[in-house]
Amino acid sequence: MLRNYLKIAFRNLVKNKVYSFINIAGLAVGMAVALLISLWVWDEVSFNTYHQNYGRIVQVMQHIQYNGKKETQADNPYLMADEIRTHYSSDFKYVLQSARTNSLLAYADTKLSKEGRYFEPQVTDMLTLDMVKGTRAGLNEPYAILLSESLANTLFGEEDPLDKTLKLDNETDVRITGVYADLPRNSSFSDMGFIVPWELFLSRNQWIKEIEDPWRPNFTQTYAQLTDKVAIDIVSAKIKDVRLNRVDPVRKKLKPEVFLHPMSKWHLQSKFENGIIAGGRIEYVWLFGIIGFFVLLLACINFMNLSTARSEKRAKEVGIRKAVGSVRSQLVVQFFSESLLVVAIAFVISLLLVQLSLPRFNEVADKKIALPWSSPVFWGIGIGFSLLTGLIAGSYPALYLSSFQPLRVLKGAFRVGRFAAVPRKVLVVAQFTVSVTLIIGTVVVFQQIQYAKNRPVGYDRDGLITIFSNQDIHTHFDAIKNELKSAGAIVEMAESSGPPTDVWSTSTGFEWKGKDPSQAVDFPNTSVSFDYGKTVGWKFKEGRDFSRDFATDSTAIVINEAAAKFMGFEHAVGEVVTKDGVTHLIIGVIADMVMQSPYQPVRASIFHISSEGEAVVMLRLNPDQSSSESLEEIKSVFSTHNPAVPFDYRFVDQEYAKKFGQEERIGKLASFFALLAILISCLGIFGLASFVAEQRTKEIGIRKVLGASVAGLWALLSRDFVILVVISCLVAAPIAYYFLDGWLQKYDYRTTISWWIFAASALGALVITLLTVSFQAIKAALMNPVKSLRTE
């Protein structure tokens, strides 16, 4: 019987090629979208699950209250791990201190910079490291290093790297004791190219041991693995005051509160507001999951609409089958078998579409997703997914068509009735409501991105480059600067403790006139050399820049507008700020520099002069000379004075553009899915327009005989669809506004949702609908009326 059902289903597909193509194409695209989104969602929710101790690994973090807010940070004092191990050993299996590093690795003539980590030796037991060569116990040696497999291949090729010696930052010799397989892309440690012992970090940074109050600065990270059967919340409560009990009275104002953040939340729930988890990438997981469901639903709606629209053509078939003894359940099974056959073909095509689109999809989404062809779980889910889609798509047609009464059908008295088209119209409205909502959402996302991009940043990004500094560069700073200026490669050059696109250090303990003594503050505090303001292009609102002509400028400060406002100074120049007993005179107020998120308010910031070696060198390229020529000259001069380090630079405007990466990826993916949703909706409209034109062939012929014009007939056939799309736009507008306004609320610096977005989206939907319907409408209007009336 099943074979007979499938044979009939296949014959119906072949007989009605246009409708079959529309159904299969729509379902294939919808299923491809659902598959792509499912793969993306799985990649997100499975983040870090590669590690066997995933459920017990935590990161020790802090909530700190300053500037009137409770902020959350991942960095800790370097003694944090020792303190927790000593006093709470029963709750933790491992507690490890760590520090990020971007180090220069050299072997023979090969030199490259790579991200890595300093870690205590037990990291090889806590994290899952698949050792390709050597031993995981190598980190017990003070001058050992573990390399990722890709880094080992880059440095040594086919040569065995074990026991080879690398030069770390041109200072320290380290011996390779092991090579581990690269960690998966969806891991928080995927960029960890090497691991070196924590003891080496301490020995290379002797200044740490000279810190007067080791519980004051936060510059390392702490990770831990809990013992079995202890609850994270209970342990978090135990260690809450670990730092509070150690800091001095000034830092106690910050009310540091230590807590544990489980690995399961590192990626998806990394956003905190006032000390409480407030989302993160989990919001996008839900967003795209919902989009995938609705796009697949659009394809199912197409199938339902076209199947029920052609009900009159199948009515006699149903009547005859019932007359010869078929019961309704058999007819339901038959129609379900037809939908399942269509879905099966669509599923195969969708797999092909996914395979073809994955390279581009990965590029846009910044992923490395692949179809798991060899996974039984994937095929099991895929088959279940196809069955579910077939049941959803075929349910309404099967129940509707199998309900026809055979007596009325065979007597020729069957008509679908004036209200039979209402469910189809409702489904079309639902289709275009989803599509128009996605279009509006895409436009608003890109408008928000552009709005933030157009935000004044307080300095001139164009023609500004940064280079990581070291002692050799600092020692020869004046010589490098003079040579480059003489060569016409640059117009200015300066040093600073961080790049203009990020905040690398903050300070507490500032006092000023009128400040509440109990108020805790924490300001970004950037040390700079003279001419920094000229190099980056500071825009002064009041006062002046640092100058070598004033000896007192060695203790003076420049603040931004946000700091002046926060301190309550209407005219800040001449006011005094003290820190640790040292008096600092404010000599200038600059426009707020957007150094962190372009979507958030600029923090109150302070800049001061430092004569010590700084981390970053900034150079303003000569606008009268081509960038390529200037960079070649800069490379030559830096290579002369700093030969041990490969020349590497970054354009500040490109680094700033990276701040929009996540939103731009989301916008591109949303626009991609919105286009596919429109495509599926248009396929459905095209099929329905074809059916309506076929159904009204004789009516059109009579109207033409009576003098109707082609334009009039086109308007007649298009009117119903236009009305449905207009209704869809009216329904979509408030829905889109509600959700998009809520999305924009998470940005302090945000655009407004203008009326023209809704108007343009509605107009676009109407134009697309008219173009889709017009083909069938004009084709029917141009038909010879003699042919359409010949059978009468």
CSV table of C-alpha atoms in Angstrom, one decimal, residues 74-230:
chain,number,residue,atom,x,y,z
A,74,ALA,CA,37.9,39.0,34.9
A,75,ASP,CA,41.3,40.2,36.1
A,76,ASN,CA,42.6,39.5,39.6
A,77,PRO,CA,45.6,40.2,41.8
A,78,TYR,CA,48.3,37.6,41.1
A,79,LEU,CA,48.0,36.1,44.6
A,80,MET,CA,44.4,35.1,44.2
A,81,ALA,CA,45.0,31.5,43.3
A,82,ASP,CA,47.4,31.0,46.3
A,83,GLU,CA,44.9,32.6,48.7
A,84,ILE,CA,42.0,30.4,47.5
A,85,ARG,CA,44.1,27.2,47.5
A,86,THR,CA,45.3,27.9,51.1
A,87,HIS,CA,41.9,28.6,52.7
A,88,TYR,CA,39.4,26.7,50.5
A,89,SER,CA,41.3,23.6,49.4
A,90,SER,CA,38.4,21.2,50.2
A,91,ASP,CA,36.2,22.9,47.6
A,92,PHE,CA,38.7,23.0,44.7
A,93,LYS,CA,40.6,20.3,42.9
A,94,TYR,CA,42.8,22.9,41.1
A,95,VAL,CA,43.1,26.7,41.4
A,96,LEU,CA,45.5,28.1,38.7
A,97,GLN,CA,46.8,31.6,38.1
A,98,SER,CA,47.3,32.6,34.4
A,99,ALA,CA,48.3,35.6,32.3
A,100,ARG,CA,47.8,36.3,28.6
A,101,THR,CA,50.8,37.1,26.5
A,102,ASN,CA,51.6,38.0,22.9
A,103,SER,CA,55.2,36.9,22.6
A,104,LEU,CA,57.9,36.8,20.0
A,105,LEU,CA,59.0,33.2,19.4
A,106,ALA,CA,62.3,32.7,17.5
A,107,TYR,CA,63.9,29.5,16.2
A,108,ALA,CA,66.9,29.8,13.8
A,109,ASP,CA,65.8,32.4,11.2
A,110,THR,CA,62.1,32.0,11.9
A,111,LYS,CA,60.5,34.7,14.1
A,112,LEU,CA,56.8,35.2,14.8
A,113,SER,CA,54.4,36.7,17.3
A,114,LYS,CA,51.8,34.5,18.8
A,115,GLU,CA,49.1,34.6,21.5
A,116,GLY,CA,49.8,32.3,24.4
A,117,ARG,CA,49.3,31.8,28.1
A,118,TYR,CA,51.4,31.6,31.3
A,119,PHE,CA,49.8,28.8,33.4
A,120,GLU,CA,50.5,26.8,36.5
A,121,PRO,CA,51.5,23.2,35.6
A,122,GLN,CA,48.1,21.6,36.6
A,123,VAL,CA,46.5,23.3,33.6
A,124,THR,CA,47.2,20.1,31.6
A,125,ASP,CA,45.0,18.1,34.0
A,126,MET,CA,42.3,20.7,34.2
A,127,LEU,CA,41.9,21.5,30.5
A,128,THR,CA,41.6,18.7,27.9
A,129,LEU,CA,44.9,18.8,26.0
A,130,ASP,CA,45.4,16.1,23.4
A,131,MET,CA,49.1,15.6,23.4
A,132,VAL,CA,50.5,14.8,20.0
A,133,LYS,CA,54.1,14.6,21.1
A,134,GLY,CA,56.0,14.8,24.4
A,135,THR,CA,54.5,15.0,27.8
A,136,ARG,CA,51.9,17.2,29.6
A,137,ALA,CA,54.1,17.1,32.7
A,138,GLY,CA,56.7,19.4,31.0
A,139,LEU,CA,55.3,22.6,32.6
A,140,ASN,CA,56.8,21.5,35.9
A,141,GLU,CA,60.2,22.7,34.5
A,142,PRO,CA,60.7,26.4,34.9
A,143,TYR,CA,61.9,27.0,31.3
A,144,ALA,CA,59.6,24.7,29.4
A,145,ILE,CA,57.1,25.4,26.7
A,146,LEU,CA,54.2,23.5,25.2
A,147,LEU,CA,53.3,24.3,21.6
A,148,SER,CA,50.0,23.9,19.6
A,149,GLU,CA,50.3,21.6,16.7
A,150,SER,CA,49.8,24.3,14.1
A,151,LEU,CA,52.5,26.5,15.7
A,152,ALA,CA,54.9,23.6,15.9
A,153,ASN,CA,54.3,23.0,12.2
A,154,THR,CA,54.9,26.6,11.3
A,155,LEU,CA,58.1,26.8,13.2
A,156,PHE,CA,59.6,23.4,12.4
A,157,GLY,CA,57.7,21.9,9.4
A,158,GLU,CA,58.4,18.1,9.3
A,159,GLU,CA,61.2,18.4,11.9
A,160,ASP,CA,60.6,17.0,15.3
A,161,PRO,CA,60.2,19.9,17.7
A,162,LEU,CA,60.7,18.0,21.0
A,163,ASP,CA,63.7,19.2,23.1
A,164,LYS,CA,64.3,22.1,20.6
A,165,THR,CA,65.1,25.5,22.2
A,166,LEU,CA,63.1,28.6,21.4
A,167,LYS,CA,64.0,32.2,22.2
A,168,LEU,CA,61.1,33.9,24.0
A,169,ASP,CA,60.9,37.7,23.4
A,170,ASN,CA,64.6,37.7,22.5
A,171,GLU,CA,65.3,37.2,26.2
A,172,THR,CA,64.6,33.7,27.5
A,173,ASP,CA,65.5,30.3,26.2
A,174,VAL,CA,62.7,27.7,26.6
A,175,ARG,CA,62.8,24.0,25.8
A,176,ILE,CA,59.9,22.4,24.0
A,177,THR,CA,58.6,19.5,26.1
A,178,GLY,CA,55.3,18.8,24.3
A,179,VAL,CA,53.0,19.5,21.4
A,180,TYR,CA,49.2,19.5,21.9
A,181,ALA,CA,46.5,19.3,19.2
A,182,ASP,CA,45.0,22.7,18.3
A,183,LEU,CA,42.0,23.4,20.5
A,184,PRO,CA,38.6,23.6,18.7
A,185,ARG,CA,37.5,27.0,17.3
A,186,ASN,CA,34.6,27.0,19.6
A,187,SER,CA,36.7,27.1,22.7
A,188,SER,CA,37.7,30.0,24.9
A,189,PHE,CA,41.3,28.9,24.6
A,190,SER,CA,41.3,28.4,20.8
A,191,ASP,CA,43.9,31.2,20.3
A,192,MET,CA,46.3,29.7,22.8
A,193,GLY,CA,49.3,28.9,20.6
A,194,PHE,CA,51.6,28.0,23.4
A,195,ILE,CA,51.7,27.5,27.2
A,196,VAL,CA,54.7,28.5,29.4
A,197,PRO,CA,55.0,28.0,33.2
A,198,TRP,CA,53.6,30.5,35.6
A,199,GLU,CA,57.0,30.6,37.4
A,200,LEU,CA,58.6,31.9,34.3
A,201,PHE,CA,56.1,34.8,34.3
A,202,LEU,CA,57.1,35.7,37.8
A,203,SER,CA,60.8,35.4,37.1
A,204,ARG,CA,60.6,37.5,33.9
A,205,ASN,CA,58.6,40.2,35.7
A,206,GLN,CA,60.6,41.0,38.8
A,207,TRP,CA,58.6,44.2,39.3
A,208,ILE,CA,55.7,42.1,40.6
A,209,LYS,CA,57.6,41.2,43.7
A,210,GLU,CA,58.3,44.9,44.3
A,211,ILE,CA,54.6,45.8,44.4
A,212,GLU,CA,54.0,47.5,47.7
A,213,ASP,CA,50.4,46.2,47.9
A,214,PRO,CA,50.1,43.0,45.9
A,215,TRP,CA,46.3,42.9,46.3
A,216,ARG,CA,45.9,46.3,44.7
A,217,PRO,CA,46.6,45.7,40.9
A,218,ASN,CA,44.5,43.4,38.8
A,219,PHE,CA,46.5,42.0,35.8
A,220,THR,CA,46.2,38.2,35.8
A,221,GLN,CA,43.4,35.7,35.5
A,222,THR,CA,42.3,32.8,37.8
A,223,TYR,CA,40.8,29.5,36.7
A,224,ALA,CA,39.7,26.6,38.9
A,225,GLN,CA,38.1,23.2,38.9
A,226,LEU,CA,35.7,22.4,41.7
A,227,THR,CA,35.7,19.1,43.5
A,228,ASP,CA,32.8,16.8,42.8
A,229,LYS,CA,29.5,17.4,44.4
A,230,VAL,CA,30.1,21.0,45.6
